[in-house]
N, CA, C and O atoms as a DFTB+ gen file, in Angstrom:
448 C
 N C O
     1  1       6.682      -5.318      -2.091
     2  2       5.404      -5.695      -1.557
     3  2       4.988      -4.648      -0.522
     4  3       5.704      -4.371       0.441
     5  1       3.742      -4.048      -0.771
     6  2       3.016      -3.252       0.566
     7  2       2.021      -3.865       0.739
     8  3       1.282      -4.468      -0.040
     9  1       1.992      -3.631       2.277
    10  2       0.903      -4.496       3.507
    11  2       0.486      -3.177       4.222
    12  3       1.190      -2.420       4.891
    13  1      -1.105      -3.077       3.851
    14  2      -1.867      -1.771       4.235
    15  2      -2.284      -2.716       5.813
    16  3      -2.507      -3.916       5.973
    17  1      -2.262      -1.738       6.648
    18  2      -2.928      -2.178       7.808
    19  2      -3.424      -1.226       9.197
    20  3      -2.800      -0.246       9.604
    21  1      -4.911      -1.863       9.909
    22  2      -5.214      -0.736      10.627
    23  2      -3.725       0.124      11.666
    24  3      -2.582      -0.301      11.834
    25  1      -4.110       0.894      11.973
    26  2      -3.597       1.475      12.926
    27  2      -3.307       1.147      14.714
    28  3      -4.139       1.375      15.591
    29  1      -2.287       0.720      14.878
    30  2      -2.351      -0.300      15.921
    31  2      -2.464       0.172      17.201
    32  3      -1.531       0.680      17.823
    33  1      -3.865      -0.020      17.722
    34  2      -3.995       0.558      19.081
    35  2      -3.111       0.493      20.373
    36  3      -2.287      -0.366      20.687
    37  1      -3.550       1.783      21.132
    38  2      -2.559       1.844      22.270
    39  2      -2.539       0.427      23.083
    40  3      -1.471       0.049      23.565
    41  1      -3.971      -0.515      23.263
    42  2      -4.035      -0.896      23.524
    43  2      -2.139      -2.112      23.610
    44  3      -1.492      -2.547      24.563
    45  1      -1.996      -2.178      22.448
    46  2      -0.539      -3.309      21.966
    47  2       0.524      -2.724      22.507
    48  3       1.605      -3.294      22.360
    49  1       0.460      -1.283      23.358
    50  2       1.658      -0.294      23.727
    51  2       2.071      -1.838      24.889
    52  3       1.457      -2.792      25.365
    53  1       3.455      -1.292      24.907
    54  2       3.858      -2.243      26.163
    55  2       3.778      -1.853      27.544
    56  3       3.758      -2.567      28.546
    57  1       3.732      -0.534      27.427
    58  2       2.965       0.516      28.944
    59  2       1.290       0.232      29.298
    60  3       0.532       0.788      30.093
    61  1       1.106      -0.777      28.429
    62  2      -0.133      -0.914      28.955
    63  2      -0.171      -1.940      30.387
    64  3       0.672      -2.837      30.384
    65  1      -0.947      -1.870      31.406
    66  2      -0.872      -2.517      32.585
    67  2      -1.761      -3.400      32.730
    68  3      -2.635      -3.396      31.863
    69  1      -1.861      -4.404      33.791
    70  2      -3.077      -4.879      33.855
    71  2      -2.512      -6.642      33.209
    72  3      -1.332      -6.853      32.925
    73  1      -3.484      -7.601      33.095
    74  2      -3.281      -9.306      33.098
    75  2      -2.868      -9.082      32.256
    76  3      -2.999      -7.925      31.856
    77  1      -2.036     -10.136      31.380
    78  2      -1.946     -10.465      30.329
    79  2      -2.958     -10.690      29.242
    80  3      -2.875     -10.164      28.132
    81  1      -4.147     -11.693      29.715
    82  2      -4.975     -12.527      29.313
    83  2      -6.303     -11.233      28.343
    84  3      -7.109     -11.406      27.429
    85  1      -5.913     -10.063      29.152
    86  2      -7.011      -9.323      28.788
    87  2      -6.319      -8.474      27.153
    88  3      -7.048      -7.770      26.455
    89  1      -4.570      -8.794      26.753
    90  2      -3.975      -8.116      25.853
    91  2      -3.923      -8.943      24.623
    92  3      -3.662      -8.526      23.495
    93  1      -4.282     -10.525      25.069
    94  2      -4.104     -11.498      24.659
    95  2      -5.116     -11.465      23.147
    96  3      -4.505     -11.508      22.079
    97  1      -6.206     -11.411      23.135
    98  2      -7.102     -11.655      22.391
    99  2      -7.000     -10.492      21.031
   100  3      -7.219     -10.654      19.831
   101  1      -6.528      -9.173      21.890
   102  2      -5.523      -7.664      20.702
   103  2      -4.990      -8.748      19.685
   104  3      -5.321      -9.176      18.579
   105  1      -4.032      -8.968      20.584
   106  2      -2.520      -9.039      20.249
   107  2      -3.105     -10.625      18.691
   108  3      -3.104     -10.750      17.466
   109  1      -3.475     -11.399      19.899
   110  2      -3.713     -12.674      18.353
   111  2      -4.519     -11.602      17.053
   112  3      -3.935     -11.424      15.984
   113  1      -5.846     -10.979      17.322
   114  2      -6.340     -10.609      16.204
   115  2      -5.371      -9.895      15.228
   116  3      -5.072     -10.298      14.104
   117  1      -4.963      -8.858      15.788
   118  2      -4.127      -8.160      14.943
   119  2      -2.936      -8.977      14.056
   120  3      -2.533      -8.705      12.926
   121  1      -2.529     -10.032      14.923
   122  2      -1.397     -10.573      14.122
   123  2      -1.764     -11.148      12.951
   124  3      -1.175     -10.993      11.881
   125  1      -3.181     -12.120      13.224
   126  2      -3.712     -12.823      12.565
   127  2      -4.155     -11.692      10.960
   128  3      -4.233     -11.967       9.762
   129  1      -4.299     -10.757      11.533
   130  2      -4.916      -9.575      10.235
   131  2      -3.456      -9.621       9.367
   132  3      -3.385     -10.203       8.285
   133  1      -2.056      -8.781      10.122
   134  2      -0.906      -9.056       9.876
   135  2      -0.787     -10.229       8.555
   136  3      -0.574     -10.001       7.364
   137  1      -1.003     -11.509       9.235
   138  2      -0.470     -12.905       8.212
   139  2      -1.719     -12.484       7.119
   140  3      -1.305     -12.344       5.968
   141  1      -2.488     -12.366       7.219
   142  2      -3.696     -12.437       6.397
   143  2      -3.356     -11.313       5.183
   144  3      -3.391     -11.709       4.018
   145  1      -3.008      -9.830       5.492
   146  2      -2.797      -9.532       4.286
   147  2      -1.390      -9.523       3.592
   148  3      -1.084      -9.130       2.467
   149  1      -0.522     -10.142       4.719
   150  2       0.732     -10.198       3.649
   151  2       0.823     -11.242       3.370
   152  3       1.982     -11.486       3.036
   153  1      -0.218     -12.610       3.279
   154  2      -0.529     -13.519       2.167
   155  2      -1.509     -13.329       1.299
   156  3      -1.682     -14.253       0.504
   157  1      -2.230     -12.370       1.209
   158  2      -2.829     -11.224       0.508
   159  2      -1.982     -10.524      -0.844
   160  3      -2.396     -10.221      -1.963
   161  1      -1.166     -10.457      -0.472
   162  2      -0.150      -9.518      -1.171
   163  2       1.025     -10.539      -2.239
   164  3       2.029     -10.194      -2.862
   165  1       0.404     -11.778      -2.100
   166  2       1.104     -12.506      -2.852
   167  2       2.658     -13.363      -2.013
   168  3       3.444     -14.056      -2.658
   169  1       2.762     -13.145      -0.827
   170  2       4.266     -13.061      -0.013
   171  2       4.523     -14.817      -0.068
   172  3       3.690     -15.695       0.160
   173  1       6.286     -15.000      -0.536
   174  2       6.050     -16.531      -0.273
   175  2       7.619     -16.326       0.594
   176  3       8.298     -15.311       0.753
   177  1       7.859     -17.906       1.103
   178  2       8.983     -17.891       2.029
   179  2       9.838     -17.160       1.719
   180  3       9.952     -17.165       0.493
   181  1      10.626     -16.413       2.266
   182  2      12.022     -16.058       2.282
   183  2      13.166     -16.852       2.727
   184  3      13.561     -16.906       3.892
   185  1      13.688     -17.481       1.698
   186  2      14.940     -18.362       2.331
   187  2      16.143     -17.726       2.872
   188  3      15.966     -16.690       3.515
   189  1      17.278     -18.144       2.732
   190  2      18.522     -17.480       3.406
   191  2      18.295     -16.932       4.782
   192  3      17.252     -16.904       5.435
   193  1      19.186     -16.612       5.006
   194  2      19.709     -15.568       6.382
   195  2      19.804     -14.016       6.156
   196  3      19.587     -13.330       5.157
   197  1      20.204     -13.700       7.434
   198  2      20.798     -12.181       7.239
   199  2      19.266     -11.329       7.087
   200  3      18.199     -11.860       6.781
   201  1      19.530      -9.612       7.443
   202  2      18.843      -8.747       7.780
   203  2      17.475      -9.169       6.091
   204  3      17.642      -9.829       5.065
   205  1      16.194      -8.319       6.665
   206  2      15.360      -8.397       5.669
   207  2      14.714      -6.530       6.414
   208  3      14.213      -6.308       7.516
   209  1      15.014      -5.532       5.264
   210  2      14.956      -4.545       5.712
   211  2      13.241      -4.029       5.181
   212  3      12.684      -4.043       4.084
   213  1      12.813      -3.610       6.526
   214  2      11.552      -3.139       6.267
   215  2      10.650      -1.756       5.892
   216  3      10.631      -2.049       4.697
   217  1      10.106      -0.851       5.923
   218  2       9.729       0.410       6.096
   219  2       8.582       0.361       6.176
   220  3       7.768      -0.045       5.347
   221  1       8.289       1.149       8.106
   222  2       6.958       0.974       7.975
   223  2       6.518       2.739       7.792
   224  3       7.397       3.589       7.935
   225  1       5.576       2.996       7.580
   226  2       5.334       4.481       7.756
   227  2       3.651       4.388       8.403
   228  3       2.694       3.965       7.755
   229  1       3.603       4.848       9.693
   230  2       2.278       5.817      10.317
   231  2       1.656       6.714       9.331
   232  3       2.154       7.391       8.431
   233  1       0.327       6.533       9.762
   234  2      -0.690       7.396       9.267
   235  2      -1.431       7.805      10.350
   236  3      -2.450       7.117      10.289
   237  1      -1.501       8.483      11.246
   238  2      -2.468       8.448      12.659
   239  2      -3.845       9.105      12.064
   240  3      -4.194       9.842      11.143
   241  1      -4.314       8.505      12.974
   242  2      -5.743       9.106      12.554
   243  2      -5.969      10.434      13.331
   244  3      -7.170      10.702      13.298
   245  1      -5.108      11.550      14.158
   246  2      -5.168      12.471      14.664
   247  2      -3.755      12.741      14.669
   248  3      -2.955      12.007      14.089
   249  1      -3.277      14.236      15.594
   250  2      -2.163      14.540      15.761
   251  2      -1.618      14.347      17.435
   252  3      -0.520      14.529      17.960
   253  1      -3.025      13.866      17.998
   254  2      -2.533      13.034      19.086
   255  2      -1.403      11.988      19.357
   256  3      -0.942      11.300      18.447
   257  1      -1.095      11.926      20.300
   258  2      -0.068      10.181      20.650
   259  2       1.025      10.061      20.605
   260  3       1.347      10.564      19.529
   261  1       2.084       9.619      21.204
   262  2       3.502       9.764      21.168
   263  2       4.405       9.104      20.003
   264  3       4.690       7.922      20.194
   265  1       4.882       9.684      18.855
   266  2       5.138       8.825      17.785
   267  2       6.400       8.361      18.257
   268  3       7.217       8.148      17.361
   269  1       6.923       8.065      19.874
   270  2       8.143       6.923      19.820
   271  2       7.724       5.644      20.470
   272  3       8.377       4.633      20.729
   273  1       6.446       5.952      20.669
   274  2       5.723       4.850      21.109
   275  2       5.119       3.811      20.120
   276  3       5.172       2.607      20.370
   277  1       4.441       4.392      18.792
   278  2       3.988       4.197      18.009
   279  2       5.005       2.728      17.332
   280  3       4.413       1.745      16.886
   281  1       6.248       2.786      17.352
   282  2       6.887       1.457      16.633
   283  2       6.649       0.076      17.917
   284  3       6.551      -1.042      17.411
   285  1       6.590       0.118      18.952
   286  2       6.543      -0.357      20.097
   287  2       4.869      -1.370      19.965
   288  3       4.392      -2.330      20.570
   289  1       4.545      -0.710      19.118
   290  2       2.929      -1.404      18.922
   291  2       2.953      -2.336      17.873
   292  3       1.964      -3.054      17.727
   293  1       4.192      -2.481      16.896
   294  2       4.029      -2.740      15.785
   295  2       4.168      -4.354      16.212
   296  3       3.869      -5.183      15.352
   297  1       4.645      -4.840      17.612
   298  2       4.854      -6.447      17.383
   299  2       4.334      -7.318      16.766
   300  3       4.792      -8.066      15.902
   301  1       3.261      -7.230      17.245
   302  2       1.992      -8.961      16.371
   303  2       1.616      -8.663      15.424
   304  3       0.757      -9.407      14.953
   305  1       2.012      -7.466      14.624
   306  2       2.431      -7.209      13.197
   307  2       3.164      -7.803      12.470
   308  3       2.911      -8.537      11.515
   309  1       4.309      -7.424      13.011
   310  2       5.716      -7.816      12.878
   311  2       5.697      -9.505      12.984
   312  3       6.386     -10.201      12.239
   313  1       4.816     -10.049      14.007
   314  2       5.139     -11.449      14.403
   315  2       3.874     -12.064      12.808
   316  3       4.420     -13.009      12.238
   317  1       3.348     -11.924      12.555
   318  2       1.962     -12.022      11.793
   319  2       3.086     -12.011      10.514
   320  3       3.398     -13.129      10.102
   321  1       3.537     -11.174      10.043
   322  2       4.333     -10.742       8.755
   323  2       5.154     -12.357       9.083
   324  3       4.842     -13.498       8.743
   325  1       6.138     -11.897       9.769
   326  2       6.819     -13.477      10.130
   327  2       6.520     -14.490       9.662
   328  3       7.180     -15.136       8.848
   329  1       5.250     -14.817      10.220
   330  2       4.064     -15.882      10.131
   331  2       3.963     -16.498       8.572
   332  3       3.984     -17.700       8.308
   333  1       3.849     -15.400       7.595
   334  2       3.617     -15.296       6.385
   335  2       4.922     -15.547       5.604
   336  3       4.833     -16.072       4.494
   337  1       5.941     -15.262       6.026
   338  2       6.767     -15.220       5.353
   339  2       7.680     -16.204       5.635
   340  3       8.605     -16.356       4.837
   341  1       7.590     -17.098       6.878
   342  2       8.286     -18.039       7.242
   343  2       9.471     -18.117       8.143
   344  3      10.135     -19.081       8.524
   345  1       9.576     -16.524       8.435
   346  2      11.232     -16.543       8.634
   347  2      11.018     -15.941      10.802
   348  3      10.086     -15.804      11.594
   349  1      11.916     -15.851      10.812
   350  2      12.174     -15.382      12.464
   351  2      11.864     -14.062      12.119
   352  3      12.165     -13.659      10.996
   353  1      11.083     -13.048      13.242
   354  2      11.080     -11.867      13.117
   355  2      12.276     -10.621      13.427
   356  3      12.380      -9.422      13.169
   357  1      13.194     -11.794      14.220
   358  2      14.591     -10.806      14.153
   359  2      15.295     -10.640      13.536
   360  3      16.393     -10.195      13.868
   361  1      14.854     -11.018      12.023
   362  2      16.008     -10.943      10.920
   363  2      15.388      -9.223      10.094
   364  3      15.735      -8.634       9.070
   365  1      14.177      -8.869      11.359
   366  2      13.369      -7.681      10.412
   367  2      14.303      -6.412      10.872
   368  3      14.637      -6.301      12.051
   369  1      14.773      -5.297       9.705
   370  2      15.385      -4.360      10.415
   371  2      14.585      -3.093       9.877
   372  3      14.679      -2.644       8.735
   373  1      13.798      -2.606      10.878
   374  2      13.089      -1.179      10.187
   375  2      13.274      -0.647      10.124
   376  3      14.338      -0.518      10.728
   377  1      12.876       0.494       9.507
   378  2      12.878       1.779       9.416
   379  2      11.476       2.526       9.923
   380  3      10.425       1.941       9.662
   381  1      11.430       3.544      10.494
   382  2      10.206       4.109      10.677
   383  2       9.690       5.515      10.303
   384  3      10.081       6.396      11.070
   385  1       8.900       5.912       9.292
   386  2       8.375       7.392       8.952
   387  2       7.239       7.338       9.596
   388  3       6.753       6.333      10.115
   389  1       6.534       9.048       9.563
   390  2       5.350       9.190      10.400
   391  2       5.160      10.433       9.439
   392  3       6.022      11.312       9.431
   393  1       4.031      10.516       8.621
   394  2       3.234      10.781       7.597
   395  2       2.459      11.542       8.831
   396  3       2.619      11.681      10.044
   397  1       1.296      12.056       7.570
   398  2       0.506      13.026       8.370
   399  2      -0.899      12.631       8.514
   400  3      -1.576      12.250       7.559
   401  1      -1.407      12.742       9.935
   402  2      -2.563      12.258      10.111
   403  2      -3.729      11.718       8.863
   404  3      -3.843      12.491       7.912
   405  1      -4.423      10.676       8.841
   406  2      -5.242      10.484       7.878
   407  2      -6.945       9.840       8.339
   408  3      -6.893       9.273       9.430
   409  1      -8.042       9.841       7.853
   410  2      -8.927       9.997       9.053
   411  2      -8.920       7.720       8.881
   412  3      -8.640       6.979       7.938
   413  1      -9.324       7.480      10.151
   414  2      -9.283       6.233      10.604
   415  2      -7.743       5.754      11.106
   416  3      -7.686       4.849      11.938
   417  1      -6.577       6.320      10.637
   418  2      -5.353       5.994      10.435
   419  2      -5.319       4.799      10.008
   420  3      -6.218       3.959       9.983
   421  1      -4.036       4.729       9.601
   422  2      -3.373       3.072       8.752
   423  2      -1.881       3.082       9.204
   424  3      -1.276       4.059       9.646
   425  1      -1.344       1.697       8.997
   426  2       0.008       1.224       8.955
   427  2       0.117       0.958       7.431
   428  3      -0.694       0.348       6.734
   429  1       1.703       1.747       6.918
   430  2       2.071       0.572       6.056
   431  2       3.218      -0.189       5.925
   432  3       4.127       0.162       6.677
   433  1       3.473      -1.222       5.121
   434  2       4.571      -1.918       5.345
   435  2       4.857      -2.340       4.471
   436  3       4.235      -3.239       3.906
   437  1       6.380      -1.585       3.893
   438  2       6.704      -2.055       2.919
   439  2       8.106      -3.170       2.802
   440  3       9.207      -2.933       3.299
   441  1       7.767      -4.329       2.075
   442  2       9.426      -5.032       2.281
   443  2       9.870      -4.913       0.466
   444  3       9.047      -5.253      -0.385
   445  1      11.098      -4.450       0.131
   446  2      11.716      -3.792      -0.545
   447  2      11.727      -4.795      -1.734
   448  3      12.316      -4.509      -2.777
């Protein structure tokens, strides 16, 4: 299964400062996009236990930005995917590539 998705602003970095309340409204949309297309994609529960290995790969929309920062954004992704799939998000073990700029950038996410 691949889950195309925007490019997750700095805004979701965890270096970002400032209330909570103002990261709050990011953080739900994006996740909510998250559940939305990986029930999109056909995704149904995952039963059992144990690791569920992921691969996400960057597309930035420039050659700007720190790509060790870049996985650090991926949470309410990650929590959204969850969402969809039923399971705890710590059973997710990634992997991360970083592709070459593409214009708008994208995330993708593939579970194997």
């Amino acid at each position: 299964m691949t889950i195309d998705l925007p490019f997750p602003p700095s805004s979701l970095s965890g270096h970002v400062k400032g209330h909570w309340r103002s990261k709050a409204a990011v953080t739900a949309k994006h996740r909510a996009w998250a559940k939305a297309a990986t029930l999109a994609e056909g995704a149904c529960e995952i039963a059992g236990t144990g690791d569920i290995r992921i691969i996400v790969t960057f597309y930035p929309a420039s050659r700007r930005g720190d790509r060790v920062n870049f996985p650090n954004r991926m949470k309410p992704y990650f929590d959204g995917i969850a969402d969809a799939l039923r399971v705890n998000d710590s059973r997710f073990l990634p992997s991360y590539l970083f592709a070459e700029p593409v214009k708008g950038g994208r995330v993708t996410v593939v579970l194997p």
